[in-house]
C-alpha cells in the first residue's frame, strides 16, 4: 500500500507539472497574438534586403573644390548603406567625355553642367522644380537655371562672380593699384617682373589649356560686349567680323614674349601654379575665388583677392564674369532616377550648400544659407555697382568653342599659328559648329 501511495503521488505531481508547462506555452503564444487573433506581419529591413544601387556622379571642378563634393557623396553613402557612389572629377577632359556620353545617350546619373544647364544639357536633364528646396533658389539666379515654363534644370550651390585673382601682398609691396584698363594691367605685369628682378612671375597658366582659354573668355567681354558700342548683336546673328578678335591673341602673345606668363606653361600643372601662388612666386591667375582657397591650403597666411576684369576701351568700366559655378543635375533617363533625386535633395540641405560656398567664396544660390566669404566680403561690397556679364562663351559662342580657345591659345604661344590664324580658326569653327548646332 505504501508503494501504491507513493506511485499515485508521483503521477499527481507529474500531471500538475505538465499542465503548468502547457499553461506557460499558451501564455507565451497569446502574448504574440493581437486581440483580433490576426498574426502581425513584420516588414524586412529594406536597406539590408534591397540590391545595392550604384550612382555615377561627375563634376567638372577639380582639386579641393572636387573634394568638397566627393566628401558630401561619402557622407551620403554612410547615411545610406544601400547606395554606392562612383564619383569622378576628370578635369580638363570633362567636356569631351560628356560629349561622348551625350552622343551615346548614356549620361551619368548626376553631373555638373559648367554653365550650360539650359543650352547644352537641357534635353538630358530632369525637371527639379517639384523638389522641396526648389523655391529656395534665389530669385535673381532662377533665370540662369530655369526656363519660362518653370523647369528647373539643376541644383545650383553658388552664384559665380569672377575676375583675375591676385596676391595683394605683392601688389602692396610694389605700390601697384588695381588696374582699371588692360593697359594698366600690362603695366602692372611689367612692374612686378622688373621690381622682383624676374623672381616673381606676373601671370601663371598651366598645360591643361583651360587657364589660357579663361584669359580669352574674361577679356572677350570688355573687347566685344561691355562697351556702349558693342558686337553682341553681330555675334548672335552670326555676322561678326572676326578681324576684331585679333586684339586678344595679339595681346596674349605679347604677354608671353615679354615674360609676363610663366615660360614653363607647356609642362606645369594646375597644382604647380597653386604652389607658386601660395609661395609668393606668382602674382596673378586667370581663375576665380576658389583659387585663393586652393593656395590657402598650402599657405594659411597667403594674402589674396579678386580684381574686376579690366576694361579695354576708353569710357568703359571694369566688369565681372558670372553665371553657373557649382551645380548638380539629374539625367532624365537615369535607371536610378529616384535615388539620384534623393541624393540631390541631400546636397541641397543648407549645411551642404554652405560647405561649397565656404570653399568657392561665392554667394549662395539657395536662400537662407549664410557664409563668410573672408576677404572677398569687402570685395563684393566694394564692387557692388559694377556690372556682371555672363561668361562670354556661354552666350555668344556655339557648343564646342571652349576647346577651340584652349588649343589655339597654346598653339599661338608655341608659334604654331599667328594671331591672325587664331582668329581665322575661331571664325571657321564658329561657323562650322553653328551649322551643326542649327541642324
CSV table of C-alpha atoms in Angstrom, one decimal, residues 137-426:
chain,number,residue,atom,x,y,z
A,137,UNK,CA,16.7,79.1,-55.4
A,138,UNK,CA,17.4,82.9,-55.2
A,139,UNK,CA,15.1,85.0,-57.4
A,140,UNK,CA,18.0,86.7,-59.2
A,141,UNK,CA,19.6,83.4,-60.1
A,142,UNK,CA,16.5,81.5,-61.2
A,143,UNK,CA,16.5,82.7,-64.9
A,144,UNK,CA,20.0,81.2,-65.3
A,145,UNK,CA,19.0,77.7,-64.3
A,146,UNK,CA,15.3,77.6,-65.2
A,147,UNK,CA,13.1,78.3,-68.3
A,148,UNK,CA,9.9,80.3,-68.9
A,149,UNK,CA,7.8,77.1,-68.4
A,150,UNK,CA,9.3,76.7,-64.9
A,151,UNK,CA,11.6,73.8,-65.5
A,152,UNK,CA,14.5,73.9,-63.0
A,153,UNK,CA,17.4,72.2,-64.7
A,154,UNK,CA,19.9,71.9,-61.8
A,155,UNK,CA,20.6,72.4,-58.1
A,156,UNK,CA,22.9,75.5,-58.1
A,157,UNK,CA,25.1,75.7,-55.0
A,158,UNK,CA,26.6,79.1,-55.6
A,159,UNK,CA,26.5,82.1,-57.9
A,160,UNK,CA,29.6,82.7,-59.9
A,161,UNK,CA,31.2,86.1,-59.9
A,162,UNK,CA,34.8,86.0,-61.2
A,163,UNK,CA,37.7,88.0,-62.3
A,164,UNK,CA,41.5,87.6,-62.1
A,165,UNK,CA,43.0,86.6,-58.7
A,166,UNK,CA,46.0,88.5,-57.4
A,167,UNK,CA,48.4,88.4,-54.5
A,168,UNK,CA,47.7,91.5,-52.5
A,169,UNK,CA,51.0,91.4,-50.7
A,170,UNK,CA,52.9,91.6,-54.0
A,171,UNK,CA,50.7,94.5,-55.2
A,172,UNK,CA,51.2,96.4,-52.0
A,173,UNK,CA,55.0,95.8,-51.9
A,174,UNK,CA,55.4,97.2,-55.4
A,175,UNK,CA,52.9,100.0,-55.0
A,176,UNK,CA,50.5,98.7,-57.7
A,177,UNK,CA,46.9,99.9,-57.9
A,178,UNK,CA,44.2,97.6,-59.1
A,179,UNK,CA,44.3,98.0,-62.9
A,180,UNK,CA,41.1,99.5,-64.4
A,181,UNK,CA,42.2,99.0,-68.0
A,182,UNK,CA,44.1,96.4,-70.0
A,183,UNK,CA,47.0,98.9,-70.5
A,184,UNK,CA,47.2,99.4,-66.7
A,185,UNK,CA,47.1,95.6,-66.3
A,186,UNK,CA,50.1,95.2,-68.7
A,187,UNK,CA,51.9,98.0,-66.8
A,188,UNK,CA,51.3,96.1,-63.5
A,189,UNK,CA,52.9,93.0,-65.0
A,190,UNK,CA,55.9,94.9,-66.1
A,191,UNK,CA,56.3,96.4,-62.7
A,192,UNK,CA,56.2,93.0,-61.0
A,193,UNK,CA,58.6,91.5,-63.4
A,194,UNK,CA,61.1,94.4,-63.2
A,195,UNK,CA,61.0,95.2,-59.4
A,196,UNK,CA,61.2,91.5,-58.5
A,197,UNK,CA,64.2,91.0,-60.8
A,198,UNK,CA,62.3,88.2,-62.5
A,199,UNK,CA,61.8,86.2,-59.3
A,200,UNK,CA,58.1,86.7,-59.3
A,201,UNK,CA,56.1,85.6,-62.4
A,202,UNK,CA,53.3,88.1,-63.1
A,203,UNK,CA,50.8,85.6,-64.5
A,204,UNK,CA,50.7,81.8,-64.1
A,205,UNK,CA,49.0,79.4,-66.5
A,206,UNK,CA,49.3,75.6,-66.9
A,207,UNK,CA,49.4,73.0,-69.6
A,208,UNK,CA,45.8,71.8,-69.2
A,209,UNK,CA,44.7,74.7,-71.6
A,210,UNK,CA,41.6,75.9,-69.8
A,211,UNK,CA,43.6,78.5,-67.8
A,212,UNK,CA,44.7,80.0,-71.1
A,213,UNK,CA,41.2,79.9,-72.5
A,214,UNK,CA,40.0,81.8,-69.4
A,215,UNK,CA,42.0,84.8,-70.4
A,216,UNK,CA,40.1,85.0,-73.7
A,217,UNK,CA,36.8,84.3,-72.1
A,218,UNK,CA,37.4,87.0,-69.5
A,219,UNK,CA,38.7,89.7,-71.9
A,220,UNK,CA,36.2,89.0,-74.8
A,221,UNK,CA,33.6,90.8,-72.7
A,222,UNK,CA,35.4,94.2,-72.4
A,223,UNK,CA,36.5,93.8,-76.1
A,224,UNK,CA,33.2,93.0,-77.6
A,225,UNK,CA,30.3,93.1,-75.1
A,226,UNK,CA,30.5,95.7,-72.3
A,227,UNK,CA,31.3,98.8,-74.3
A,228,UNK,CA,28.4,101.0,-75.3
A,229,UNK,CA,29.1,100.3,-78.9
A,230,UNK,CA,29.5,96.5,-78.9
A,231,UNK,CA,29.4,93.4,-81.1
A,232,UNK,CA,26.8,91.4,-79.1
A,233,UNK,CA,24.1,91.5,-81.8
A,234,UNK,CA,26.6,90.7,-84.6
A,235,UNK,CA,27.8,87.6,-82.7
A,236,UNK,CA,24.3,86.4,-82.0
A,237,UNK,CA,23.2,86.8,-85.7
A,238,UNK,CA,26.5,85.4,-86.9
A,239,UNK,CA,27.7,88.5,-88.8
A,240,UNK,CA,30.6,89.3,-86.5
A,241,UNK,CA,33.8,90.4,-88.2
A,242,UNK,CA,36.5,88.1,-86.8
A,243,UNK,CA,39.3,90.6,-87.6
A,244,UNK,CA,38.1,92.3,-84.5
A,245,UNK,CA,39.1,89.3,-82.4
A,246,UNK,CA,42.8,89.8,-83.4
A,247,UNK,CA,43.3,92.1,-80.4
A,248,UNK,CA,43.1,89.2,-77.9
A,249,UNK,CA,45.6,86.8,-79.5
A,250,UNK,CA,48.0,89.7,-80.2
A,251,UNK,CA,47.9,90.7,-76.5
A,252,UNK,CA,48.2,87.1,-75.3
A,253,UNK,CA,51.3,86.6,-77.4
A,254,UNK,CA,52.7,89.9,-76.2
A,255,UNK,CA,52.3,88.9,-72.6
A,256,UNK,CA,54.2,85.7,-73.2
A,257,UNK,CA,57.0,87.2,-75.2
A,258,UNK,CA,57.5,90.0,-72.6
A,259,UNK,CA,57.9,87.3,-69.9
A,260,UNK,CA,54.6,88.1,-68.1
A,261,UNK,CA,53.5,84.5,-68.4
A,262,UNK,CA,55.5,81.6,-67.0
A,263,UNK,CA,57.8,80.1,-69.6
A,264,UNK,CA,57.0,76.5,-68.5
A,265,UNK,CA,53.4,76.9,-69.4
A,266,UNK,CA,53.5,73.8,-71.6
A,267,UNK,CA,54.6,71.4,-68.8
A,268,UNK,CA,53.3,72.7,-65.5
A,269,UNK,CA,50.0,71.6,-63.9
A,270,UNK,CA,47.3,73.5,-62.2
A,271,UNK,CA,48.6,72.2,-58.8
A,272,UNK,CA,52.1,73.6,-59.6
A,273,UNK,CA,50.5,77.0,-60.1
A,274,UNK,CA,48.7,76.8,-56.8
A,275,UNK,CA,52.0,76.2,-55.1
A,276,UNK,CA,53.7,79.1,-56.9
A,277,UNK,CA,51.0,81.4,-56.0
A,278,UNK,CA,50.9,80.2,-52.4
A,279,UNK,CA,54.7,80.7,-52.1
A,280,UNK,CA,54.5,84.3,-53.4
A,281,UNK,CA,56.3,83.4,-56.6
A,282,UNK,CA,53.4,84.3,-58.8
A,283,UNK,CA,51.1,87.4,-58.7
A,284,UNK,CA,48.1,86.8,-60.9
A,285,UNK,CA,46.0,83.9,-62.1
A,286,UNK,CA,43.0,83.8,-64.5
A,287,UNK,CA,40.9,81.6,-62.2
A,288,UNK,CA,38.3,82.6,-59.7
A,289,UNK,CA,37.8,83.0,-55.9
A,290,UNK,CA,38.3,79.2,-55.4
A,291,UNK,CA,41.9,79.6,-56.4
A,292,UNK,CA,42.5,81.6,-53.2
A,293,UNK,CA,41.3,78.6,-51.1
A,294,UNK,CA,43.5,76.2,-53.0
A,295,UNK,CA,46.5,78.4,-52.2
A,296,UNK,CA,45.5,78.9,-48.6
A,297,UNK,CA,45.5,75.1,-48.1
A,298,UNK,CA,49.3,75.3,-48.7
A,299,UNK,CA,49.9,78.6,-47.1
A,300,UNK,CA,47.3,79.8,-44.5
A,301,UNK,CA,49.0,83.2,-44.4
A,302,UNK,CA,48.5,84.0,-48.1
A,303,UNK,CA,47.0,87.4,-48.8
A,304,UNK,CA,45.0,87.4,-52.0
A,305,UNK,CA,41.9,89.0,-53.5
A,306,UNK,CA,39.9,89.2,-56.7
A,307,UNK,CA,40.0,92.1,-59.1
A,308,UNK,CA,37.4,93.0,-61.7
A,309,UNK,CA,38.2,92.3,-65.4
A,310,UNK,CA,39.9,95.5,-66.7
A,311,UNK,CA,38.2,97.5,-69.4
A,312,UNK,CA,39.8,97.7,-72.9
A,313,UNK,CA,38.2,100.8,-74.4
A,314,UNK,CA,38.1,104.4,-73.1
A,315,UNK,CA,34.8,105.2,-71.4
A,316,UNK,CA,34.1,101.6,-70.4
A,317,UNK,CA,34.3,100.2,-66.8
A,318,UNK,CA,35.7,97.0,-65.4
A,319,UNK,CA,33.3,94.1,-65.2
A,320,UNK,CA,32.9,90.7,-63.6
A,321,UNK,CA,32.1,87.4,-65.3
A,322,UNK,CA,29.2,85.4,-63.8
A,323,UNK,CA,26.7,82.6,-64.1
A,324,UNK,CA,26.7,79.0,-63.0
A,325,UNK,CA,29.5,77.7,-60.9
A,326,UNK,CA,28.9,74.6,-58.8
A,327,UNK,CA,25.8,72.6,-60.0
A,328,UNK,CA,24.3,69.1,-60.0
A,329,UNK,CA,21.6,67.9,-62.4
A,330,UNK,CA,19.9,64.5,-62.8
A,331,UNK,CA,19.8,62.6,-66.1
A,332,UNK,CA,16.2,62.4,-67.0
A,333,UNK,CA,16.5,58.8,-68.3
A,334,UNK,CA,18.6,57.6,-65.4
A,335,UNK,CA,17.8,54.0,-64.4
A,336,UNK,CA,18.3,55.2,-60.8
A,337,UNK,CA,16.4,58.4,-61.1
A,338,UNK,CA,14.6,58.2,-57.7
A,339,UNK,CA,17.9,57.5,-55.9
A,340,UNK,CA,19.6,60.3,-57.8
A,341,UNK,CA,16.9,62.8,-56.8
A,342,UNK,CA,17.3,61.8,-53.2
A,343,UNK,CA,21.0,62.5,-53.4
A,344,UNK,CA,20.3,65.9,-54.9
A,345,UNK,CA,17.9,66.6,-52.1
A,346,UNK,CA,20.7,65.8,-49.6
A,347,UNK,CA,23.1,68.1,-51.4
A,348,UNK,CA,20.5,70.9,-51.3
A,349,UNK,CA,20.5,70.9,-47.5
A,350,UNK,CA,21.7,74.3,-46.2
A,351,UNK,CA,24.7,72.9,-44.4
A,352,UNK,CA,25.9,71.2,-47.6
A,353,UNK,CA,25.3,74.3,-49.8
A,354,UNK,CA,27.3,76.3,-47.2
A,355,UNK,CA,30.2,73.9,-47.4
A,356,UNK,CA,30.5,74.5,-51.2
A,357,UNK,CA,30.1,78.3,-50.8
A,358,UNK,CA,32.7,78.4,-47.9
A,359,UNK,CA,35.2,76.9,-50.3
A,360,UNK,CA,34.3,78.9,-53.5
A,361,UNK,CA,33.9,82.1,-51.6
A,362,UNK,CA,30.9,82.9,-53.8
A,363,UNK,CA,27.3,84.0,-52.8
A,364,UNK,CA,25.0,81.0,-52.2
A,365,UNK,CA,22.3,80.3,-54.9
A,366,UNK,CA,20.0,78.9,-52.2
A,367,UNK,CA,18.2,81.3,-49.8
A,368,UNK,CA,18.8,81.2,-46.1
A,369,UNK,CA,22.4,80.0,-46.4
A,370,UNK,CA,24.9,82.1,-44.6
A,371,UNK,CA,28.6,82.1,-45.3
A,372,UNK,CA,31.7,84.1,-44.5
A,373,UNK,CA,33.5,85.0,-47.8
A,374,UNK,CA,36.5,86.2,-45.9
A,375,UNK,CA,38.5,88.9,-47.6
A,376,UNK,CA,36.1,88.7,-50.5
A,377,UNK,CA,33.2,90.0,-48.5
A,378,UNK,CA,34.7,93.5,-48.7
A,379,UNK,CA,35.4,93.0,-52.4
A,380,UNK,CA,31.8,92.1,-53.2
A,381,UNK,CA,30.7,95.2,-51.2
A,382,UNK,CA,33.3,97.5,-52.9
A,383,UNK,CA,32.4,96.5,-56.4
A,384,UNK,CA,28.6,96.0,-55.8
A,385,UNK,CA,27.8,98.5,-58.5
A,386,UNK,CA,30.0,97.0,-61.2
A,387,UNK,CA,28.2,95.1,-64.0
A,388,UNK,CA,28.4,91.3,-64.1
A,389,UNK,CA,28.1,89.7,-67.5
A,390,UNK,CA,27.6,86.0,-68.3
A,391,UNK,CA,30.7,84.2,-69.4
A,392,UNK,CA,31.3,85.1,-73.0
A,393,UNK,CA,31.4,81.6,-74.4
A,394,UNK,CA,28.1,80.6,-72.8
A,395,UNK,CA,26.1,83.2,-74.6
A,396,UNK,CA,28.0,84.2,-77.8
A,397,UNK,CA,29.8,81.0,-78.9
A,398,UNK,CA,28.3,77.7,-80.1
A,399,UNK,CA,28.9,74.4,-78.2
A,400,UNK,CA,32.4,73.2,-78.7
A,401,UNK,CA,34.2,76.6,-78.9
A,402,UNK,CA,35.8,76.4,-75.5
A,403,UNK,CA,38.1,73.6,-76.7
A,404,UNK,CA,39.0,75.7,-79.8
A,405,UNK,CA,40.1,78.5,-77.5
A,406,UNK,CA,42.1,76.1,-75.3
A,407,UNK,CA,44.0,74.6,-78.2
A,408,UNK,CA,44.6,77.8,-80.2
A,409,UNK,CA,45.9,79.7,-77.1
A,410,UNK,CA,48.6,77.1,-76.7
A,411,UNK,CA,49.4,76.8,-80.4
A,412,UNK,CA,49.8,80.6,-80.5
A,413,UNK,CA,52.4,80.6,-77.7
A,414,UNK,CA,54.2,77.6,-79.3
A,415,UNK,CA,54.5,79.6,-82.6
A,416,UNK,CA,52.4,77.0,-84.4
A,417,UNK,CA,49.9,79.7,-85.5
A,418,UNK,CA,49.9,83.5,-85.7
A,419,UNK,CA,47.3,85.8,-84.0
A,420,UNK,CA,45.6,86.2,-87.4
A,421,UNK,CA,45.4,82.4,-87.8
A,422,UNK,CA,44.0,82.2,-84.3
A,423,UNK,CA,41.1,84.4,-85.4
A,424,UNK,CA,40.6,82.6,-88.6
A,425,UNK,CA,40.4,79.3,-86.7
A,426,UNK,CA,37.8,80.9,-84.4
